[in-house]
Short mmCIF file of C-alpha atoms and ligand atoms in Angstrom, two decimals:
data_model
loop_
_atom_site.label_atom_id
_atom_site.label_comp_id
_atom_site.label_asym_id
_atom_site.label_seq_id
_atom_site.Cartn_x
_atom_site.Cartn_y
_atom_site.Cartn_z
CA MET N 1 -0.74 -0.31 -5.26
CA ARG N 2 -1.01 3.33 -6.24
CA ILE N 3 1.61 5.77 -4.94
CA ASP N 4 1.25 9.54 -5.38
CA ILE N 5 4.49 11.41 -4.82
CA ILE N 6 4.17 15.12 -4.06
CA THR N 7 7.37 16.90 -5.00
CA LEU N 8 8.88 20.10 -6.38
CA PHE N 9 11.37 18.04 -8.37
CA PRO N 10 9.55 15.29 -10.27
CA GLU N 11 12.52 14.97 -12.66
CA MET N 12 14.51 13.46 -9.80
CA PHE N 13 12.42 10.31 -10.25
CA ASP N 14 13.19 9.94 -13.96
CA GLY N 15 15.70 7.16 -13.37
CA PRO N 16 14.85 4.98 -10.39
CA PHE N 17 11.41 3.71 -11.43
CA LYS N 18 12.17 2.91 -15.06
CA HIS N 19 14.34 -0.17 -14.65
CA SER N 20 14.41 -3.72 -13.46
CA ILE N 21 11.90 -4.82 -10.83
CA LEU N 22 10.10 -1.47 -10.43
CA ARG N 23 9.60 -1.20 -14.15
CA ARG N 24 8.25 -4.75 -14.31
CA ALA N 25 5.90 -4.08 -11.37
CA GLN N 26 4.40 -1.15 -13.27
CA GLU N 27 4.17 -3.09 -16.53
CA LYS N 28 2.34 -5.90 -14.73
CA GLY N 29 -0.14 -3.34 -13.36
CA LEU N 30 0.84 -4.09 -9.75
CA LEU N 31 2.29 -0.63 -9.12
CA GLU N 32 1.15 2.78 -10.33
CA ILE N 33 3.31 5.81 -9.55
CA HIS N 34 1.98 9.35 -10.02
CA LEU N 35 4.26 12.34 -9.69
CA VAL N 36 2.43 15.44 -8.47
CA GLN N 37 4.06 18.85 -8.93
CA LEU N 38 3.43 20.82 -5.74
CA ARG N 39 3.97 24.13 -7.56
CA ASP N 40 0.79 23.48 -9.56
CA TYR N 41 -1.13 24.06 -6.31
CA ALA N 42 0.40 27.46 -5.51
CA THR N 43 -2.11 30.29 -5.47
CA ASP N 44 -0.12 33.35 -6.60
CA ARG N 45 1.14 34.21 -10.06
CA HIS N 46 4.74 33.51 -9.10
CA ARG N 47 3.69 30.00 -8.05
CA THR N 48 5.31 30.51 -4.65
CA VAL N 49 5.49 27.44 -2.42
CA ASP N 50 7.90 28.49 0.33
CA ASP N 51 8.39 31.36 2.73
CA TYR N 52 10.59 32.51 5.62
CA PRO N 53 10.12 30.81 8.99
CA TYR N 54 8.20 32.74 11.65
CA GLY N 55 10.58 33.62 14.46
CA GLY N 56 13.50 33.93 12.07
CA GLY N 57 16.32 31.54 11.32
CA ALA N 58 17.97 30.13 8.24
CA GLY N 59 16.20 28.37 5.40
CA MET N 60 12.74 28.38 3.90
CA VAL N 61 9.63 26.46 4.90
CA LEU N 62 7.04 24.95 2.55
CA MET N 63 3.83 26.94 2.99
CA PRO N 64 0.67 25.21 4.20
CA GLU N 65 -1.69 26.43 1.50
CA PRO N 66 -0.22 24.76 -1.62
CA LEU N 67 0.31 21.56 0.38
CA ALA N 68 -3.26 21.55 1.71
CA ASN N 69 -4.69 22.30 -1.75
CA CYS N 70 -2.69 19.48 -3.26
CA LEU N 71 -3.61 16.98 -0.53
CA ASP N 72 -7.30 17.99 -0.62
CA SER N 73 -7.38 17.46 -4.36
CA LEU N 74 -5.88 13.96 -4.08
CA LYS N 75 -8.04 12.98 -1.10
CA ALA N 76 -11.17 14.03 -3.00
CA GLN N 77 -10.36 11.48 -5.69
CA ARG N 78 -9.72 8.38 -3.53
CA SER N 79 -9.02 7.40 0.04
CA TYR N 80 -5.45 6.85 1.14
CA ASP N 81 -4.14 4.29 3.61
CA GLU N 82 -1.34 6.60 4.69
CA ILE N 83 -0.08 10.08 3.97
CA VAL N 84 3.65 9.72 4.52
CA TYR N 85 6.00 12.64 5.09
CA LEU N 86 9.68 11.82 4.53
CA THR N 87 11.70 13.52 7.23
CA PRO N 88 14.86 12.82 9.23
CA ASP N 89 12.87 13.08 12.48
CA GLY N 90 10.39 10.37 11.45
CA GLU N 91 10.13 6.70 12.42
CA ARG N 92 13.09 4.76 11.06
CA LEU N 93 12.31 2.75 7.91
CA THR N 94 12.78 -0.96 8.62
CA GLN N 95 11.93 -4.14 6.74
CA ALA N 96 9.01 -4.65 9.14
CA LEU N 97 7.59 -1.23 8.21
CA CYS N 98 8.13 -2.00 4.50
CA ASN N 99 6.19 -5.25 4.94
CA ARG N 100 3.29 -3.34 6.49
CA LEU N 101 3.30 -0.61 3.82
CA SER N 102 3.34 -3.23 1.04
CA LEU N 103 -0.22 -4.19 2.07
CA CYS N 104 -1.57 -0.68 1.34
CA GLN N 105 -3.69 0.15 -1.70
CA ASN N 106 -3.10 3.90 -1.95
CA LEU N 107 -0.20 5.89 -0.50
CA ILE N 108 0.84 9.51 -0.65
CA LEU N 109 4.53 10.31 -0.21
CA LEU N 110 5.23 13.93 0.61
CA CYS N 111 8.74 15.19 -0.12
CA GLY N 112 9.89 18.20 1.86
CA HIS N 113 12.65 20.61 0.95
CA TYR N 114 14.54 23.45 2.51
CA LYS N 115 13.84 23.55 6.27
CA GLY N 116 10.78 21.33 5.99
CA ILE N 117 7.04 21.85 5.82
CA ASP N 118 4.72 23.95 7.96
CA GLU N 119 4.00 22.00 11.15
CA ARG N 120 0.21 22.36 10.74
CA ILE N 121 0.31 20.09 7.66
CA ARG N 122 2.11 17.47 9.73
CA GLU N 123 -0.53 17.77 12.44
CA HIS N 124 -3.63 17.78 10.25
CA TYR N 125 -2.82 15.74 7.14
CA VAL N 126 0.24 13.54 7.60
CA THR N 127 -0.50 10.11 9.10
CA LYS N 128 3.04 8.70 9.14
CA GLU N 129 6.48 10.29 9.26
CA ILE N 130 9.36 8.19 8.01
CA SER N 131 13.15 8.62 8.02
CA ILE N 132 15.41 6.40 5.93
CA GLY N 133 18.35 6.86 8.33
CA ASP N 134 20.15 9.15 10.70
CA TYR N 135 21.55 11.60 8.16
CA VAL N 136 20.07 14.63 6.45
CA LEU N 137 19.30 14.56 2.73
CA SER N 138 18.74 17.77 0.82
CA GLY N 139 15.12 16.76 0.23
CA GLY N 140 12.67 13.91 0.60
CA GLU N 141 12.92 12.71 -3.03
CA LEU N 142 15.76 10.23 -2.59
CA ALA N 143 14.13 8.93 0.58
CA ALA N 144 10.82 8.50 -1.29
CA ALA N 145 12.60 6.59 -4.07
CA VAL N 146 14.18 4.27 -1.48
CA LEU N 147 10.82 3.69 0.18
CA VAL N 148 9.06 2.95 -3.14
CA ASP N 149 11.78 0.47 -4.11
CA CYS N 150 11.77 -1.53 -0.90
CA VAL N 151 7.98 -1.52 -0.56
CA ALA N 152 7.17 -2.31 -4.21
CA ARG N 153 9.30 -5.46 -4.32
CA LEU N 154 7.19 -6.86 -1.47
CA ILE N 155 3.85 -6.44 -3.27
CA PRO N 156 2.56 -9.95 -3.97
CA GLY N 157 3.37 -10.93 -7.55
CA VAL N 158 6.18 -8.43 -8.10
CA LEU N 159 9.06 -10.81 -7.41
CA ASN N 160 9.17 -14.23 -9.01
CA ASP N 161 10.06 -17.38 -7.01
CA GLU N 162 13.76 -17.05 -7.73
CA GLU N 163 13.86 -13.46 -6.50
CA SER N 164 11.68 -14.22 -3.48
CA ALA N 165 12.05 -11.79 -0.60
CA LEU N 166 11.63 -14.56 1.98
CA PHE N 167 15.37 -14.98 2.43
CA ASP N 168 16.39 -11.32 2.27
CA SER N 169 18.49 -9.78 4.99
CA PHE N 170 16.28 -8.47 7.85
CA GLN N 171 13.28 -10.59 6.86
CA ASP N 172 13.72 -12.62 10.10
CA ASN N 173 15.88 -10.01 11.78
CA LEU N 174 18.87 -11.93 10.38
CA LEU N 175 21.39 -10.84 7.77
CA ALA N 176 21.51 -12.93 4.59
CA PRO N 177 24.24 -15.60 4.27
CA PRO N 178 27.11 -15.29 1.74
CA VAL N 179 26.45 -16.41 -1.84
CA TYR N 180 28.74 -17.82 -4.54
CA THR N 181 28.50 -18.57 -8.25
CA ARG N 182 30.77 -20.13 -10.88
CA PRO N 183 33.63 -20.82 -11.07
CA GLU N 184 34.15 -23.23 -8.18
CA ASN N 185 37.75 -22.14 -7.90
CA PHE N 186 38.54 -18.49 -8.67
CA ARG N 187 42.22 -17.58 -8.30
CA GLY N 188 42.54 -20.36 -5.76
CA TRP N 189 39.62 -18.99 -3.70
CA LYS N 190 37.25 -21.92 -3.27
CA VAL N 191 33.49 -22.11 -2.84
CA PRO N 192 32.61 -23.74 0.53
CA GLU N 193 32.42 -27.51 0.02
CA VAL N 194 28.92 -27.87 1.51
CA LEU N 195 27.37 -25.72 -1.26
CA LEU N 196 28.64 -28.21 -3.86
CA SER N 197 27.45 -31.27 -1.92
CA GLY N 198 23.88 -31.37 -3.24
CA ASN N 199 22.79 -32.08 0.35
CA HIS N 200 19.94 -29.59 0.74
CA LYS N 201 19.51 -30.13 4.48
CA ALA N 202 23.21 -29.51 5.09
CA ILE N 203 23.15 -26.44 2.82
CA GLU N 204 20.16 -24.99 4.65
CA ALA N 205 21.83 -25.59 8.02
CA TRP N 206 25.06 -23.97 6.81
CA ARG N 207 23.20 -20.90 5.52
CA LEU N 208 21.32 -20.48 8.78
CA GLN N 209 24.54 -20.82 10.78
CA GLN N 210 26.25 -18.22 8.52
CA SER N 211 23.28 -15.87 8.91
CA HIS N 212 23.50 -16.10 12.68
CA GLN N 213 27.27 -15.64 12.66
CA ARG N 214 27.05 -12.57 10.37
CA THR N 215 24.29 -11.02 12.42
CA ARG N 216 26.20 -11.63 15.68
CA GLN N 217 29.36 -10.07 14.22
CA ARG N 218 27.90 -7.17 12.24
CA ARG N 219 24.51 -6.33 13.69
CA PRO N 220 24.18 -7.75 17.21
CA ASP N 221 21.47 -5.13 17.82
CA LEU N 222 19.14 -7.21 15.60
CA LEU N 223 19.34 -10.27 17.86
CA PRO N 224 17.09 -10.76 20.89
CA PRO N 225 18.84 -10.12 24.22
CA GLU N 226 20.35 -13.34 25.65
N1 LIG W 301 14.66 14.21 4.25
C1 LIG W 301 15.87 14.67 4.58
N2 LIG W 301 16.58 13.72 5.19
C2 LIG W 301 15.81 12.61 5.26
C3 LIG W 301 15.97 11.31 5.79
N3 LIG W 301 17.10 10.92 6.38
N4 LIG W 301 14.94 10.44 5.68
C4 LIG W 301 13.79 10.82 5.10
N5 LIG W 301 13.58 12.04 4.59
C5 LIG W 301 14.57 12.93 4.66
#
């Protein structure tokens, strides 16, 4: 998968993609991330990318021209499955949406700043608007990093068998069960007996029961109505 991230702050991505699973995905050639500096597509000598909102009000708005120039230039080079704008008023990012996005070949992620981007770019270029939760970030960069992380780990071949995403929380609309490792007895706090039994059927049944119990207690909204 190729992901082009349009941003005014490419340095914000210096950390998140250089470690662990995302790093390995890139090394294996399964993921290619390109950071695109929006300012390079400004048309005046001050490289202006934002302006005051028509009608007044606080904050600046990203101007349509640099955005359109940047998007035109990318679209002329390849076709994109989705042009995603990260915004708090978008569709909420869920595991189901991550699963769908992980099947894409080419994605553009557009990071807004200030008061957002000119509405005409949303109407004429953006194909999907995504929010990572009901809170307002100071820009789309952190949201884009979250999206890249949870989508990239689902690309076939990125995770090995041991890391498999099949049993992640949310994968079946259930939260994951508790996990334990050595020692068996830590300060008198014991690992549940069944996990030491070697009885794989019983362990599987216990995990499923724990998943249901956790989901009922913590996220009943994930369960189908009774
Ligand atoms: N930009 C600002 N806040 C955001 C959010 N919650 N999700 C996605 N993009 C954003």
